[in-house]
PDB file of C-alpha atoms and ligand atoms in Angstrom:
ATOM      1  CA  MET A   1     -31.993 -55.002 -41.088  1.00  0.00           C
ATOM      2  CA  VAL A   2     -29.712 -57.951 -41.831  1.00  0.00           C
ATOM      3  CA  SER A   3     -29.097 -56.156 -45.121  1.00  0.00           C
ATOM      4  CA  ILE A   4     -27.228 -53.311 -43.383  1.00  0.00           C
ATOM      5  CA  ALA A   5     -24.323 -55.671 -42.737  1.00  0.00           C
ATOM      6  CA  ASN A   6     -24.476 -56.887 -46.347  1.00  0.00           C
ATOM      7  CA  ASN A   7     -24.710 -53.336 -47.679  1.00  0.00           C
ATOM      8  CA  LEU A   8     -21.702 -52.282 -45.612  1.00  0.00           C
ATOM      9  CA  GLN A   9     -19.757 -55.191 -46.986  1.00  0.00           C
ATOM     10  CA  ALA A  10     -20.739 -54.214 -50.546  1.00  0.00           C
ATOM     11  CA  VAL A  11     -19.702 -50.593 -49.944  1.00  0.00           C
ATOM     12  CA  ARG A  12     -16.350 -51.692 -48.529  1.00  0.00           C
ATOM     13  CA  ALA A  13     -15.881 -53.883 -51.621  1.00  0.00           C
ATOM     14  CA  ARG A  14     -16.599 -50.865 -53.862  1.00  0.00           C
ATOM     15  CA  ILE A  15     -14.005 -48.848 -51.927  1.00  0.00           C
ATOM     16  CA  ASP A  16     -11.408 -51.628 -52.231  1.00  0.00           C
ATOM     17  CA  LYS A  17     -12.010 -51.962 -55.955  1.00  0.00           C
ATOM     18  CA  ALA A  18     -11.924 -48.204 -56.606  1.00  0.00           C
ATOM     19  CA  ALA A  19      -8.795 -47.836 -54.473  1.00  0.00           C
ATOM     20  CA  SER A  20      -6.886 -50.530 -56.311  1.00  0.00           C
ATOM     21  CA  ALA A  21      -8.048 -49.154 -59.695  1.00  0.00           C
ATOM     22  CA  SER A  22      -6.686 -45.747 -58.621  1.00  0.00           C
ATOM     23  CA  GLY A  23      -3.434 -47.104 -57.198  1.00  0.00           C
ATOM     24  CA  ARG A  24      -4.475 -46.100 -53.684  1.00  0.00           C
ATOM     25  CA  ASN A  25      -4.476 -47.920 -50.371  1.00  0.00           C
ATOM     26  CA  ALA A  26      -8.064 -48.534 -49.183  1.00  0.00           C
ATOM     27  CA  ASP A  27      -6.855 -48.060 -45.589  1.00  0.00           C
ATOM     28  CA  ASP A  28      -6.375 -44.362 -46.404  1.00  0.00           C
ATOM     29  CA  ILE A  29     -10.090 -43.973 -47.127  1.00  0.00           C
ATOM     30  CA  TYR A  30     -12.379 -43.598 -44.135  1.00  0.00           C
ATOM     31  CA  LEU A  31     -16.037 -44.545 -44.359  1.00  0.00           C
ATOM     32  CA  LEU A  32     -18.670 -42.355 -42.765  1.00  0.00           C
ATOM     33  CA  ALA A  33     -22.146 -43.926 -42.630  1.00  0.00           C
ATOM     34  CA  VAL A  34     -24.750 -41.198 -43.123  1.00  0.00           C
ATOM     35  CA  SER A  35     -27.633 -42.198 -40.862  1.00  0.00           C
ATOM     36  CA  LYS A  36     -29.875 -39.148 -41.282  1.00  0.00           C
ATOM     37  CA  THR A  37     -33.590 -40.039 -41.207  1.00  0.00           C
ATOM     38  CA  TRP A  38     -32.828 -43.589 -39.966  1.00  0.00           C
ATOM     39  CA  PRO A  39     -33.621 -44.637 -36.391  1.00  0.00           C
ATOM     40  CA  GLY A  40     -31.023 -45.447 -33.772  1.00  0.00           C
ATOM     41  CA  GLU A  41     -31.524 -49.196 -34.176  1.00  0.00           C
ATOM     42  CA  TYR A  42     -30.185 -48.953 -37.757  1.00  0.00           C
ATOM     43  CA  VAL A  43     -27.067 -47.251 -36.412  1.00  0.00           C
ATOM     44  CA  ARG A  44     -26.776 -49.985 -33.812  1.00  0.00           C
ATOM     45  CA  ALA A  45     -26.996 -52.648 -36.548  1.00  0.00           C
ATOM     46  CA  ALA A  46     -24.262 -50.908 -38.551  1.00  0.00           C
ATOM     47  CA  ALA A  47     -22.118 -50.635 -35.404  1.00  0.00           C
ATOM     48  CA  THR A  48     -22.551 -54.356 -34.781  1.00  0.00           C
ATOM     49  CA  ALA A  49     -21.261 -54.890 -38.334  1.00  0.00           C
ATOM     50  CA  GLY A  50     -18.122 -52.935 -37.411  1.00  0.00           C
ATOM     51  CA  GLN A  51     -19.003 -49.401 -38.545  1.00  0.00           C
ATOM     52  CA  ARG A  52     -17.692 -46.733 -36.123  1.00  0.00           C
ATOM     53  CA  ALA A  53     -18.348 -43.307 -37.694  1.00  0.00           C
ATOM     54  CA  PHE A  54     -21.749 -41.822 -38.474  1.00  0.00           C
ATOM     55  CA  GLY A  55     -22.895 -38.633 -40.167  1.00  0.00           C
ATOM     56  CA  GLU A  56     -26.007 -36.619 -39.356  1.00  0.00           C
ATOM     57  CA  ASN A  57     -27.547 -33.612 -41.144  1.00  0.00           C
ATOM     58  CA  TYR A  58     -30.193 -32.374 -38.735  1.00  0.00           C
ATOM     59  CA  VAL A  59     -29.146 -31.073 -35.323  1.00  0.00           C
ATOM     60  CA  GLN A  60     -32.073 -32.279 -33.208  1.00  0.00           C
ATOM     61  CA  GLU A  61     -32.279 -35.720 -34.808  1.00  0.00           C
ATOM     62  CA  GLY A  62     -28.517 -36.165 -34.636  1.00  0.00           C
ATOM     63  CA  VAL A  63     -28.224 -35.170 -30.982  1.00  0.00           C
ATOM     64  CA  GLU A  64     -31.040 -37.578 -30.047  1.00  0.00           C
ATOM     65  CA  LYS A  65     -29.102 -40.452 -31.633  1.00  0.00           C
ATOM     66  CA  VAL A  66     -25.806 -39.409 -30.034  1.00  0.00           C
ATOM     67  CA  VAL A  67     -27.499 -39.514 -26.632  1.00  0.00           C
ATOM     68  CA  GLU A  68     -29.456 -42.719 -27.311  1.00  0.00           C
ATOM     69  CA  LEU A  69     -26.335 -44.585 -28.457  1.00  0.00           C
ATOM     70  CA  ARG A  70     -23.900 -43.350 -25.797  1.00  0.00           C
ATOM     71  CA  ASP A  71     -23.210 -46.971 -24.792  1.00  0.00           C
ATOM     72  CA  LEU A  72     -21.476 -47.573 -28.142  1.00  0.00           C
ATOM     73  CA  ALA A  73     -18.152 -45.802 -28.635  1.00  0.00           C
ATOM     74  CA  LEU A  74     -19.057 -44.099 -31.924  1.00  0.00           C
ATOM     75  CA  ASP A  75     -17.668 -41.060 -33.759  1.00  0.00           C
ATOM     76  CA  TRP A  76     -20.323 -38.543 -34.721  1.00  0.00           C
ATOM     77  CA  HIS A  77     -19.944 -36.153 -37.652  1.00  0.00           C
ATOM     78  CA  PHE A  78     -22.256 -33.221 -38.263  1.00  0.00           C
ATOM     79  CA  ILE A  79     -22.542 -32.742 -42.038  1.00  0.00           C
ATOM     80  CA  GLY A  80     -25.636 -30.556 -42.496  1.00  0.00           C
ATOM     81  CA  PRO A  81     -26.373 -26.834 -42.578  1.00  0.00           C
ATOM     82  CA  LEU A  82     -25.582 -25.183 -39.248  1.00  0.00           C
ATOM     83  CA  GLN A  83     -27.287 -22.028 -37.937  1.00  0.00           C
ATOM     84  CA  SER A  84     -25.689 -19.975 -35.185  1.00  0.00           C
ATOM     85  CA  ASN A  85     -28.436 -20.752 -32.647  1.00  0.00           C
ATOM     86  CA  LYS A  86     -27.548 -24.480 -32.902  1.00  0.00           C
ATOM     87  CA  THR A  87     -23.765 -24.275 -32.564  1.00  0.00           C
ATOM     88  CA  ARG A  88     -23.642 -24.952 -28.814  1.00  0.00           C
ATOM     89  CA  ILE A  89     -25.503 -28.253 -28.927  1.00  0.00           C
ATOM     90  CA  VAL A  90     -23.364 -29.362 -31.899  1.00  0.00           C
ATOM     91  CA  ALA A  91     -20.122 -28.376 -30.105  1.00  0.00           C
ATOM     92  CA  GLU A  92     -21.291 -30.375 -27.085  1.00  0.00           C
ATOM     93  CA  HIS A  93     -22.278 -33.589 -28.901  1.00  0.00           C
ATOM     94  CA  PHE A  94     -20.300 -34.079 -32.108  1.00  0.00           C
ATOM     95  CA  ASP A  95     -16.679 -35.013 -32.840  1.00  0.00           C
ATOM     96  CA  TRP A  96     -16.559 -33.392 -36.258  1.00  0.00           C
ATOM     97  CA  VAL A  97     -18.330 -30.667 -38.260  1.00  0.00           C
ATOM     98  CA  HIS A  98     -17.914 -30.916 -42.065  1.00  0.00           C
ATOM     99  CA  SER A  99     -20.143 -28.039 -43.093  1.00  0.00           C
ATOM    100  CA  LEU A 100     -18.328 -25.015 -41.715  1.00  0.00           C
ATOM    101  CA  ASP A 101     -18.446 -22.159 -44.221  1.00  0.00           C
ATOM    102  CA  ARG A 102     -18.372 -18.967 -42.144  1.00  0.00           C
ATOM    103  CA  LEU A 103     -15.960 -17.609 -39.550  1.00  0.00           C
ATOM    104  CA  LYS A 104     -18.790 -16.576 -37.211  1.00  0.00           C
ATOM    105  CA  ILE A 105     -19.973 -20.188 -36.901  1.00  0.00           C
ATOM    106  CA  GLY A 106     -16.385 -21.320 -36.322  1.00  0.00           C
ATOM    107  CA  GLU A 107     -15.898 -18.742 -33.538  1.00  0.00           C
ATOM    108  CA  ARG A 108     -19.058 -19.885 -31.791  1.00  0.00           C
ATOM    109  CA  LEU A 109     -18.130 -23.584 -32.070  1.00  0.00           C
ATOM    110  CA  SER A 110     -14.663 -22.884 -30.670  1.00  0.00           C
ATOM    111  CA  SER A 111     -15.895 -20.851 -27.713  1.00  0.00           C
ATOM    112  CA  GLN A 112     -18.709 -23.335 -26.971  1.00  0.00           C
ATOM    113  CA  ARG A 113     -16.646 -26.523 -27.209  1.00  0.00           C
ATOM    114  CA  PRO A 114     -16.669 -28.008 -23.689  1.00  0.00           C
ATOM    115  CA  PRO A 115     -13.199 -27.991 -22.082  1.00  0.00           C
ATOM    116  CA  GLU A 116     -13.391 -31.678 -21.129  1.00  0.00           C
ATOM    117  CA  LEU A 117     -13.682 -32.658 -24.805  1.00  0.00           C
ATOM    118  CA  GLY A 118     -10.793 -32.484 -27.255  1.00  0.00           C
ATOM    119  CA  PRO A 119     -10.764 -29.858 -30.002  1.00  0.00           C
ATOM    120  CA  LEU A 120     -13.642 -30.125 -32.468  1.00  0.00           C
ATOM    121  CA  ASN A 121     -12.468 -31.428 -35.864  1.00  0.00           C
ATOM    122  CA  VAL A 122     -13.763 -29.267 -38.692  1.00  0.00           C
ATOM    123  CA  CYS A 123     -13.804 -29.229 -42.484  1.00  0.00           C
ATOM    124  CA  ILE A 124     -14.591 -26.176 -44.576  1.00  0.00           C
ATOM    125  CA  GLN A 125     -17.444 -26.767 -46.979  1.00  0.00           C
ATOM    126  CA  VAL A 126     -16.457 -25.279 -50.326  1.00  0.00           C
ATOM    127  CA  ASN A 127     -18.836 -24.296 -53.081  1.00  0.00           C
ATOM    128  CA  VAL A 128     -17.014 -25.869 -55.997  1.00  0.00           C
ATOM    129  CA  SER A 129     -18.417 -25.699 -59.512  1.00  0.00           C
ATOM    130  CA  GLY A 130     -21.662 -27.611 -59.790  1.00  0.00           C
ATOM    131  CA  GLU A 131     -22.327 -27.469 -56.045  1.00  0.00           C
ATOM    132  CA  ALA A 132     -25.787 -28.871 -55.299  1.00  0.00           C
ATOM    133  CA  SER A 133     -26.266 -26.843 -52.146  1.00  0.00           C
ATOM    134  CA  LYS A 134     -26.222 -23.056 -51.867  1.00  0.00           C
ATOM    135  CA  SER A 135     -23.957 -23.216 -48.847  1.00  0.00           C
ATOM    136  CA  GLY A 136     -20.207 -23.386 -48.897  1.00  0.00           C
ATOM    137  CA  CYS A 137     -17.354 -20.915 -48.918  1.00  0.00           C
ATOM    138  CA  SER A 138     -16.279 -19.634 -52.344  1.00  0.00           C
ATOM    139  CA  PRO A 139     -12.853 -20.810 -53.552  1.00  0.00           C
ATOM    140  CA  ALA A 140     -11.746 -17.162 -53.561  1.00  0.00           C
ATOM    141  CA  ASP A 141     -12.584 -16.721 -49.866  1.00  0.00           C
ATOM    142  CA  LEU A 142     -11.159 -20.093 -48.826  1.00  0.00           C
ATOM    143  CA  PRO A 143      -7.539 -19.169 -47.937  1.00  0.00           C
ATOM    144  CA  ALA A 144      -8.588 -16.323 -45.616  1.00  0.00           C
ATOM    145  CA  LEU A 145     -11.258 -18.447 -43.897  1.00  0.00           C
ATOM    146  CA  ALA A 146      -8.821 -21.344 -43.466  1.00  0.00           C
ATOM    147  CA  ARG A 147      -6.223 -19.014 -41.949  1.00  0.00           C
ATOM    148  CA  ALA A 148      -8.737 -17.488 -39.532  1.00  0.00           C
ATOM    149  CA  LEU A 149     -10.046 -20.893 -38.432  1.00  0.00           C
ATOM    150  CA  THR A 150      -6.563 -22.149 -37.563  1.00  0.00           C
ATOM    151  CA  GLN A 151      -6.363 -19.319 -34.991  1.00  0.00           C
ATOM    152  CA  LEU A 152      -9.344 -20.655 -33.024  1.00  0.00           C
ATOM    153  CA  PRO A 153      -8.087 -22.620 -30.006  1.00  0.00           C
ATOM    154  CA  ARG A 154     -10.849 -25.236 -29.685  1.00  0.00           C
ATOM    155  CA  LEU A 155     -11.103 -26.166 -33.367  1.00  0.00           C
ATOM    156  CA  ARG A 156      -8.808 -28.362 -35.409  1.00  0.00           C
ATOM    157  CA  LEU A 157      -9.034 -27.646 -39.132  1.00  0.00           C
ATOM    158  CA  ARG A 158      -8.760 -31.023 -40.857  1.00  0.00           C
ATOM    159  CA  GLY A 159      -9.684 -30.380 -44.494  1.00  0.00           C
ATOM    160  CA  LEU A 160     -12.301 -29.543 -47.093  1.00  0.00           C
ATOM    161  CA  MET A 161     -15.750 -30.883 -47.929  1.00  0.00           C
ATOM    162  CA  ALA A 162     -18.048 -30.506 -50.954  1.00  0.00           C
ATOM    163  CA  ILE A 163     -21.481 -31.649 -52.117  1.00  0.00           C
ATOM    164  CA  PRO A 164     -21.323 -31.572 -55.933  1.00  0.00           C
ATOM    165  CA  ALA A 165     -24.560 -31.570 -57.937  1.00  0.00           C
ATOM    166  CA  PRO A 166     -25.610 -35.176 -58.572  1.00  0.00           C
ATOM    167  CA  THR A 167     -24.914 -36.533 -62.046  1.00  0.00           C
ATOM    168  CA  ASP A 168     -24.394 -40.023 -63.474  1.00  0.00           C
ATOM    169  CA  ASP A 169     -21.808 -38.849 -65.983  1.00  0.00           C
ATOM    170  CA  PRO A 170     -18.400 -39.898 -64.586  1.00  0.00           C
ATOM    171  CA  ALA A 171     -16.489 -37.026 -66.204  1.00  0.00           C
ATOM    172  CA  ALA A 172     -18.967 -34.479 -64.852  1.00  0.00           C
ATOM    173  CA  GLN A 173     -18.717 -36.140 -61.419  1.00  0.00           C
ATOM    174  CA  ARG A 174     -14.949 -35.865 -61.382  1.00  0.00           C
ATOM    175  CA  ALA A 175     -14.556 -32.167 -62.274  1.00  0.00           C
ATOM    176  CA  PRO A 176     -15.775 -30.623 -58.981  1.00  0.00           C
ATOM    177  CA  LEU A 177     -14.098 -33.370 -56.935  1.00  0.00           C
ATOM    178  CA  ALA A 178     -10.800 -32.667 -58.702  1.00  0.00           C
ATOM    179  CA  GLU A 179     -11.281 -28.972 -58.025  1.00  0.00           C
ATOM    180  CA  LEU A 180     -11.743 -29.582 -54.296  1.00  0.00           C
ATOM    181  CA  ALA A 181      -8.599 -31.737 -54.231  1.00  0.00           C
ATOM    182  CA  ARG A 182      -6.668 -29.004 -56.039  1.00  0.00           C
ATOM    183  CA  LEU A 183      -7.826 -26.353 -53.548  1.00  0.00           C
ATOM    184  CA  GLN A 184      -6.681 -28.579 -50.693  1.00  0.00           C
ATOM    185  CA  SER A 185      -3.266 -29.179 -52.305  1.00  0.00           C
ATOM    186  CA  ARG A 186      -2.823 -25.452 -52.710  1.00  0.00           C
ATOM    187  CA  LEU A 187      -3.558 -24.839 -49.015  1.00  0.00           C
ATOM    188  CA  ASN A 188      -1.165 -27.626 -48.072  1.00  0.00           C
ATOM    189  CA  ALA A 189       1.528 -26.084 -50.278  1.00  0.00           C
ATOM    190  CA  ASP A 190       1.056 -23.023 -48.034  1.00  0.00           C
ATOM    191  CA  GLY A 191       1.692 -25.148 -44.953  1.00  0.00           C
ATOM    192  CA  PHE A 192      -1.807 -25.963 -43.698  1.00  0.00           C
ATOM    193  CA  GLY A 193      -1.177 -29.696 -43.253  1.00  0.00           C
ATOM    194  CA  LEU A 194      -4.787 -30.720 -43.988  1.00  0.00           C
ATOM    195  CA  ASP A 195      -5.339 -34.498 -43.948  1.00  0.00           C
ATOM    196  CA  THR A 196      -9.044 -34.864 -44.797  1.00  0.00           C
ATOM    197  CA  LEU A 197     -10.843 -34.558 -48.125  1.00  0.00           C
ATOM    198  CA  SER A 198     -14.515 -35.172 -47.305  1.00  0.00           C
ATOM    199  CA  MET A 199     -16.097 -36.033 -50.638  1.00  0.00           C
ATOM    200  CA  GLY A 200     -17.940 -38.908 -52.262  1.00  0.00           C
ATOM    201  CA  MET A 201     -21.521 -40.101 -51.712  1.00  0.00           C
ATOM    202  CA  SER A 202     -23.357 -43.256 -52.789  1.00  0.00           C
ATOM    203  CA  HIS A 203     -23.545 -42.289 -56.475  1.00  0.00           C
ATOM    204  CA  ASP A 204     -20.015 -40.893 -56.927  1.00  0.00           C
ATOM    205  CA  LEU A 205     -17.958 -43.034 -54.549  1.00  0.00           C
ATOM    206  CA  GLU A 206     -15.666 -44.304 -57.324  1.00  0.00           C
ATOM    207  CA  ALA A 207     -15.054 -40.844 -58.789  1.00  0.00           C
ATOM    208  CA  ALA A 208     -14.283 -39.484 -55.314  1.00  0.00           C
ATOM    209  CA  VAL A 209     -11.781 -42.243 -54.546  1.00  0.00           C
ATOM    210  CA  PHE A 210     -10.157 -41.613 -57.918  1.00  0.00           C
ATOM    211  CA  GLU A 211      -9.820 -37.892 -57.130  1.00  0.00           C
ATOM    212  CA  GLY A 212      -8.257 -38.483 -53.721  1.00  0.00           C
ATOM    213  CA  SER A 213     -11.095 -38.574 -51.189  1.00  0.00           C
ATOM    214  CA  THR A 214     -10.016 -39.612 -47.700  1.00  0.00           C
ATOM    215  CA  MET A 215     -13.517 -39.600 -46.189  1.00  0.00           C
ATOM    216  CA  LEU A 216     -16.584 -40.905 -47.987  1.00  0.00           C
ATOM    217  CA  ARG A 217     -20.051 -39.943 -46.729  1.00  0.00           C
ATOM    218  CA  ILE A 218     -22.312 -42.835 -47.699  1.00  0.00           C
ATOM    219  CA  GLY A 219     -26.006 -43.036 -46.790  1.00  0.00           C
ATOM    220  CA  THR A 220     -28.274 -44.709 -49.339  1.00  0.00           C
ATOM    221  CA  ALA A 221     -25.872 -47.511 -50.278  1.00  0.00           C
ATOM    222  CA  ILE A 222     -25.731 -48.573 -46.607  1.00  0.00           C
ATOM    223  CA  PHE A 223     -29.192 -47.856 -45.180  1.00  0.00           C
ATOM    224  CA  GLY A 224     -31.384 -47.793 -48.310  1.00  0.00           C
ATOM    225  CA  ASP A 225     -33.448 -45.079 -49.961  1.00  0.00           C
ATOM    226  CA  ARG A 226     -34.631 -42.327 -47.660  1.00  0.00           C
ATOM    227  CA  LYS A 227     -38.320 -41.518 -47.718  1.00  0.00           C
ATOM    228  CA  THR A 228     -38.827 -38.076 -49.183  1.00  0.00           C
ATOM    229  CA  SER A 229     -41.263 -35.878 -47.331  1.00  0.00           C
TER     230      SER A 229
HETATM  231  C1  LIG B   1     -27.299 -37.263 -47.337  1.00  0.00           C
HETATM  232  C2  LIG B   1     -25.880 -36.844 -47.443  1.00  0.00           C
HETATM  233  C3  LIG B   1     -24.881 -37.749 -47.801  1.00  0.00           C
HETATM  234  C4  LIG B   1     -25.169 -39.196 -48.162  1.00  0.00           C
HETATM  235  O1  LIG B   1     -25.734 -39.250 -49.442  1.00  0.00           O
HETATM  236  P1  LIG B   1     -26.161 -40.653 -50.106  1.00  0.00           P
HETATM  237  O2  LIG B   1     -26.417 -40.275 -51.509  1.00  0.00           O
HETATM  238  O3  LIG B   1     -27.369 -41.132 -49.384  1.00  0.00           O
HETATM  239  O4  LIG B   1     -24.998 -41.565 -49.975  1.00  0.00           O
HETATM  240  C5  LIG B   1     -23.581 -37.297 -47.812  1.00  0.00           C
HETATM  241  N1  LIG B   1     -23.267 -36.024 -47.519  1.00  0.00           N
HETATM  242  C6  LIG B   1     -24.193 -35.106 -47.179  1.00  0.00           C
HETATM  243  C7  LIG B   1     -23.783 -33.727 -46.845  1.00  0.00           C
HETATM  244  C8  LIG B   1     -25.533 -35.493 -47.149  1.00  0.00           C
HETATM  245  O5  LIG B   1     -26.449 -34.562 -46.839  1.00  0.00           O
END
């Protein structure tokens, strides 16, 4: 587990290098450590190494870690598929949801967000070209969904998220990331004021920084290869 601290350091070095190569300030790029499938003690080790924000894909597993690690002041981001029967427990335990792609889920999260917590930060997951997952709002439906979500009192729409299909070809990596950035710029030109572009994983971190990511979701490069079931 000593390697988690080393891995974090290596990831931060990759971010610094990619930022300076892109003429960006590394301080504008937030690192989310994706801890899905890893036990709470791995999260604790990353927290000891200075990592504050963690991403989880599975509701039950994520909530167990949120509860187990309450003594650490961590930020928890839900980044996986979300069914309507799980919205309440997510609204009660997480600080962010990145995978919002339907108004119905947004309405439930807003009405179920406990009053003693601040508004839930949300990103709209967009199905950009080459999207690996079937979920995500289509670019055509995005403006209407964004507008509707801004009307919900207990949500704060922060930006867009995508999960492009994995590829090692840098040009192919950049195309969907550039498309997501363009969709966000267009919304901001219409006055949305979105500040978060959630894109970039272990294999396409550099491409994502180049295309303007403000929040990287990094799992493997920090915690190691996940066992596949
Ligand atoms: C697993 C996952 C990540 C992290 O991917 P790595 O390749 O392990 O860095 C990021 N985002 C989402 C939505 C994921 O499901």
